Short mmCIF file of C-alpha atoms in Angstrom, two decimals:
data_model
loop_
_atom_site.label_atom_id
_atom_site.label_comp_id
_atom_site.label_asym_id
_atom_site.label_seq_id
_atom_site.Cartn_x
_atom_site.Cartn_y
_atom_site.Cartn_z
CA UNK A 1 -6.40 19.90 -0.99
CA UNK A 2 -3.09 18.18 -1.75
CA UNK A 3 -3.24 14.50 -2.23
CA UNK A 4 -3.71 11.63 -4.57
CA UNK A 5 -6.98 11.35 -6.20
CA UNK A 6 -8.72 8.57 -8.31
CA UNK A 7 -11.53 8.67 -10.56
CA UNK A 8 -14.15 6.32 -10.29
CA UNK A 9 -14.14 5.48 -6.56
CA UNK A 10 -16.54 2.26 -7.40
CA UNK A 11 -16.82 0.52 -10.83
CA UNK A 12 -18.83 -2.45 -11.96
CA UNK A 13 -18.62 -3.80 -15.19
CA UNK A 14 -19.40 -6.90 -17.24
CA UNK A 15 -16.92 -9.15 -18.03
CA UNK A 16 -14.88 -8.30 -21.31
CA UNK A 17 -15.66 -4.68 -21.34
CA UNK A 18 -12.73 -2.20 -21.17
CA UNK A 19 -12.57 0.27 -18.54
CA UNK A 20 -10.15 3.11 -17.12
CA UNK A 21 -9.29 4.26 -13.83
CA UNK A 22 -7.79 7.80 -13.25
CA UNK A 23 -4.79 8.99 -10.69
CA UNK A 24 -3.95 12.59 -10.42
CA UNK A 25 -1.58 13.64 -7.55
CA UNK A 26 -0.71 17.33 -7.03
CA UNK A 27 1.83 17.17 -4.38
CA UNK A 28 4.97 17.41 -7.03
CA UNK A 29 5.97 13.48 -7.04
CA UNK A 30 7.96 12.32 -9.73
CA UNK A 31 7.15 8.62 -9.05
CA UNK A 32 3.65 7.07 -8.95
CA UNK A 33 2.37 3.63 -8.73
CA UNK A 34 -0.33 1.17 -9.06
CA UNK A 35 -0.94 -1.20 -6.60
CA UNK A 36 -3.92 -3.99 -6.71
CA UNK A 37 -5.45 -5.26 -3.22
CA UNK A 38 -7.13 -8.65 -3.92
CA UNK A 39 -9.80 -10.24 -1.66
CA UNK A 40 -7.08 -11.61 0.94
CA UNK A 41 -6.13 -8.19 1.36
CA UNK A 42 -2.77 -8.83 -0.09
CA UNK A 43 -1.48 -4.86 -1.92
CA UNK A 44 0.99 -6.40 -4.77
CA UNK A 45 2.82 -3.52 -7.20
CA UNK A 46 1.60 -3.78 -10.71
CA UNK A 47 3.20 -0.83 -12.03
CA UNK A 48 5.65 2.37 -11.40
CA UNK A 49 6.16 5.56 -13.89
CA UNK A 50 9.26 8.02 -13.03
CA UNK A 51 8.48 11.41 -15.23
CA UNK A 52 5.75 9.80 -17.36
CA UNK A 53 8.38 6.47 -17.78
CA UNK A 54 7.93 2.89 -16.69
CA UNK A 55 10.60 1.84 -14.16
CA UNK A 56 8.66 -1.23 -12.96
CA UNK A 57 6.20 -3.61 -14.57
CA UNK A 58 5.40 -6.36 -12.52
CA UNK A 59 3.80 -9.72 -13.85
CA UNK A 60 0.41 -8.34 -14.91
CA UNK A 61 -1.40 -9.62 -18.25
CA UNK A 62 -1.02 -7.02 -20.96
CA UNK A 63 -5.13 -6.28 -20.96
CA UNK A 64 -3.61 -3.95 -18.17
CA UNK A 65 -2.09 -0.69 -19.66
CA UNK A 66 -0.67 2.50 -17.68
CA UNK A 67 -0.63 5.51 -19.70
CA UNK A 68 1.13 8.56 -17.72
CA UNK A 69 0.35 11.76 -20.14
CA UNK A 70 2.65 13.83 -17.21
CA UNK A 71 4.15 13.11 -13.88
CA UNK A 72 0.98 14.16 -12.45
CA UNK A 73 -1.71 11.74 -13.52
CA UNK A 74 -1.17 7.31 -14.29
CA UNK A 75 -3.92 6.25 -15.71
CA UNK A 76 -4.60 2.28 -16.19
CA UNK A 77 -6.32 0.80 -18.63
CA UNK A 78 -8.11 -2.55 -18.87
CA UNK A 79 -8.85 -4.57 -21.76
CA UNK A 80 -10.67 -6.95 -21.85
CA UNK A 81 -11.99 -7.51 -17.95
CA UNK A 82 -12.60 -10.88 -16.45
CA UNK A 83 -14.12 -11.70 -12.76
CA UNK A 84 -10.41 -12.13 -11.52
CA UNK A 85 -9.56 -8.46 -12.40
CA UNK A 86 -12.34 -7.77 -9.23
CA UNK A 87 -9.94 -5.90 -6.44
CA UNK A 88 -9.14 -2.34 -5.11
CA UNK A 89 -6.59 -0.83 -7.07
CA UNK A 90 -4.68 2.06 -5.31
CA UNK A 91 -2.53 4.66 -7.35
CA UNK A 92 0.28 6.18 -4.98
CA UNK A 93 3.03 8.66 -5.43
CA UNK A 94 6.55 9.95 -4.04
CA UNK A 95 8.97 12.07 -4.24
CA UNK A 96 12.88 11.74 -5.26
CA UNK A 97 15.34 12.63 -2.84
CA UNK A 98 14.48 13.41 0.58
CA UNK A 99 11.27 11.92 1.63
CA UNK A 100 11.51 9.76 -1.31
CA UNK A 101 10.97 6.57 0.99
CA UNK A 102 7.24 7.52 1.75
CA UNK A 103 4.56 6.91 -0.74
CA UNK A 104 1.26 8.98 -0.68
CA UNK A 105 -1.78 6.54 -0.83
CA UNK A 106 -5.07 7.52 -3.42
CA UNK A 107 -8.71 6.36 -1.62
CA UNK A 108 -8.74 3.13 -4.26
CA UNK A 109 -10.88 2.54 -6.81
CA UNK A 110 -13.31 -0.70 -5.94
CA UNK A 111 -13.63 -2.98 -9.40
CA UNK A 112 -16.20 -5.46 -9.64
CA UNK A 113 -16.33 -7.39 -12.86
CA UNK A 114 -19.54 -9.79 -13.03
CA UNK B 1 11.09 -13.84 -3.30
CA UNK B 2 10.34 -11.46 -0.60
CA UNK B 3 7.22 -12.59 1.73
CA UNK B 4 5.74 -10.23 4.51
CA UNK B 5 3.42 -12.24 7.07
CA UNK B 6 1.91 -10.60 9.86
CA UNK B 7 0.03 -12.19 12.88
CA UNK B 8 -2.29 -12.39 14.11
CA UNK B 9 -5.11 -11.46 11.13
CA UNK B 10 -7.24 -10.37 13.39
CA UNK B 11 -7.56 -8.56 16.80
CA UNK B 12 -9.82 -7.01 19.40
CA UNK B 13 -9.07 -5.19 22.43
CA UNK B 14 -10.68 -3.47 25.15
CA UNK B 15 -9.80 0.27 25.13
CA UNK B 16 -6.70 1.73 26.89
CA UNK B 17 -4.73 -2.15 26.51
CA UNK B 18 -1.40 -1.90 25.06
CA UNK B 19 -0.86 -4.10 22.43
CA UNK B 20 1.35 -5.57 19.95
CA UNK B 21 1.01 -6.21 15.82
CA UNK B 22 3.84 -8.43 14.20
CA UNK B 23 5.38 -8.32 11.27
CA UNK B 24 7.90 -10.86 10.17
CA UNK B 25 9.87 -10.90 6.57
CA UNK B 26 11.77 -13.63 4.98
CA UNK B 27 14.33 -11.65 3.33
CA UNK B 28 16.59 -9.59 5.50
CA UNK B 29 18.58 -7.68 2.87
CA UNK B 30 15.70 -4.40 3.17
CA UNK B 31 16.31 -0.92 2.39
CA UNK B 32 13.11 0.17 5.07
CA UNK B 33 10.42 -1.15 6.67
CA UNK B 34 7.09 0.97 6.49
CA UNK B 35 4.30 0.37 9.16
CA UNK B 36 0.67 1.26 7.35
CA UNK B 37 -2.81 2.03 8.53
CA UNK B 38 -5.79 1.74 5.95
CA UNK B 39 -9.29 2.53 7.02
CA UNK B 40 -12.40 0.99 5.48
CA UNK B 41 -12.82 2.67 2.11
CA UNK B 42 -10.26 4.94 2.09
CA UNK B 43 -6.70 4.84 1.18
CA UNK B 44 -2.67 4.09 3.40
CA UNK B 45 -1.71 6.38 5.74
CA UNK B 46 2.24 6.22 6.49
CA UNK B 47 2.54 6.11 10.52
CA UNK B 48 5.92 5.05 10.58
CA UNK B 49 9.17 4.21 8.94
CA UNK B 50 12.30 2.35 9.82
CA UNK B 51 15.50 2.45 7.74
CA UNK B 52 17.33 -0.89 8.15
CA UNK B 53 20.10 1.07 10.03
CA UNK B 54 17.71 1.53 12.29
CA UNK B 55 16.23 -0.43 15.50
CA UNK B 56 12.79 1.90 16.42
CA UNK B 57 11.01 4.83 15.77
CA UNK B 58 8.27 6.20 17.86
CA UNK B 59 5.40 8.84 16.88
CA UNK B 60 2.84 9.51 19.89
CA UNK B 61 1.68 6.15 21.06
CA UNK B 62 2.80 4.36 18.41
CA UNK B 63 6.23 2.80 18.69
CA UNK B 64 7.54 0.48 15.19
CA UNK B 65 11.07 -1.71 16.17
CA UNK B 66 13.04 -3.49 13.51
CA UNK B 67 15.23 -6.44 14.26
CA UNK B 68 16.67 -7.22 10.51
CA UNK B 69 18.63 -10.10 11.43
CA UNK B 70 15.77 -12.08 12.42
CA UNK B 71 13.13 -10.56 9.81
CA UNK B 72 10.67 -9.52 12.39
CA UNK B 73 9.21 -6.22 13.09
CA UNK B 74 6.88 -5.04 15.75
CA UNK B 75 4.05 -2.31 16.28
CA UNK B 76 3.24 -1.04 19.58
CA UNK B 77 0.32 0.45 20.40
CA UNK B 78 -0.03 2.07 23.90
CA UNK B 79 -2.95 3.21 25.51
CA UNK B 80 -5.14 1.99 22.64
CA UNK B 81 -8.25 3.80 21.35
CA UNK B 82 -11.86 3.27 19.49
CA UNK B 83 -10.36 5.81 17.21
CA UNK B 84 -7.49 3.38 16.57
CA UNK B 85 -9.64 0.89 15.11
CA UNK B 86 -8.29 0.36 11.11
CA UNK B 87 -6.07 -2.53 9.18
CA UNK B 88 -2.30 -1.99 10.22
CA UNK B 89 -0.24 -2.65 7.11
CA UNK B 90 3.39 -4.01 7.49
CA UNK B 91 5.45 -3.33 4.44
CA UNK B 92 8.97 -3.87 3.44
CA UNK B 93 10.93 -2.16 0.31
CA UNK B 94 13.79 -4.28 -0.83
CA UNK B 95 17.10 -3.19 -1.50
CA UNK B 96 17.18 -0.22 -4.03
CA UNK B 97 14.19 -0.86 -5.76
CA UNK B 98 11.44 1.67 -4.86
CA UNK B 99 8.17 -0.59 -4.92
CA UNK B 100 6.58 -2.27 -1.79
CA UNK B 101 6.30 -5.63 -0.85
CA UNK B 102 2.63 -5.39 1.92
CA UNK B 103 1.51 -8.21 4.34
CA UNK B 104 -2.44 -9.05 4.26
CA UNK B 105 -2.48 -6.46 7.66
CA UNK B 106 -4.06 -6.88 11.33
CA UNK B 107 -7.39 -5.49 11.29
CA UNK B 108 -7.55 -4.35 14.95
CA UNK B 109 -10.90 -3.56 17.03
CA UNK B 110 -10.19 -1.25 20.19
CA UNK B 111 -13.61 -2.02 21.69
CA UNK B 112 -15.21 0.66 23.85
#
């Protein structure tokens, strides 16, 4: 199927451990994103790659890292978790050019930090 | 800063009502407005998009208007369905860059 996939789909964690979350998409995008949903439902961007570099980095504490090892996959790291970092992040993708103005949602990874 | 609210936070509906989500924006200078549905558990799924030259756009029952000027936008929803049930997301991308600024959603309830 072609789509945006994450990897894990839930996570729970103890507070100061260091986890990553995985975002493949095989649909040919040159631009993906991470997005973080809090409890108020609120999606804010955190980050946006363009072929594997960072065009956007919103005001997120540096314990959050994206690594992009090609233009298919942004993978973000956490160091360092605390019970604030709890949300659903959501990795998305889209093209350049035409189409360019839709982005291609992943199912979200749920993070609980206790 | 660019703030998307949308009213009401919540609504329910007996099946087959037409009915209307709003979406208002406090910065008019918008590149496109994007109209969002998430389900619980599962990712966005695009159901429509407005360029800010543009005043509607209509997919099946579904019919998104912009009005720039006065930073509002509106989803209609005819003939409404269980199946319809989800969070409707209201997002706006500003100027030329590419990320999205969301509302907090309606989470509609087509009861039936």
């Amino acid at each position: 199927d072609t789509a945006v996939s994450q990897t894990p789909k839930y996570l729970v964690t103890q507070m100061g451990n260091d986890k990553s979350i995985k975002c493949e998409q095989n649909l040919g995008h040159d631009t993906m994103y991470w997005y973080k949903q809090d409890s108020k439902k609120f999606l804010k961007i955190m980050f946006s790659y363009n072929n594997k570099e960072l065009i956007i980095n919103e005001t997120v504490p540096n314990r959050f890292s994206p690594k992009s090892p090609d233009k298919a996959h942004l993978n973000l790291h956490i160091n360092s978790l605390e019970l604030g970092d709890s949300a659903v992040y959501f990795c998305a993708s889209s093209p350049l050019g035409v189409g360019a103005d839709t982005q291609y949602f992943g199912p979200g990874t749920r993070l609980t930090v206790l | 800063k660019q703030e998307v609210t949308q009213i009401p936070a919540a609504l329910s509906v007996p099946e087959g009502e037409n009915l209307v989500l709003n979406c208002s924006f406090t910065d008019s200078a918008i590149y496109n407005l994007q109209w969002f549905r998430q389900d619980p558990g599962k990712g966005l799924t695009s159901l429509l998009l407005i360029q800010s030259s543009q005043r509607e756009q209509t997919s099946g029952r579904l019919n998104a208007s912009l009005d720039k000027s006065s930073g509002r936008s509106t989803l209609y929803i005819a003939a409404s369905q269980p199946g319809d049930s989800a969070t409707y997301l209201c997002a706006v991308r500003p100027g030329s860059a590419r990320q999205l600024t969301f509302g907090s959603g309606t989470q509609l309830t087509v009861l039936p």
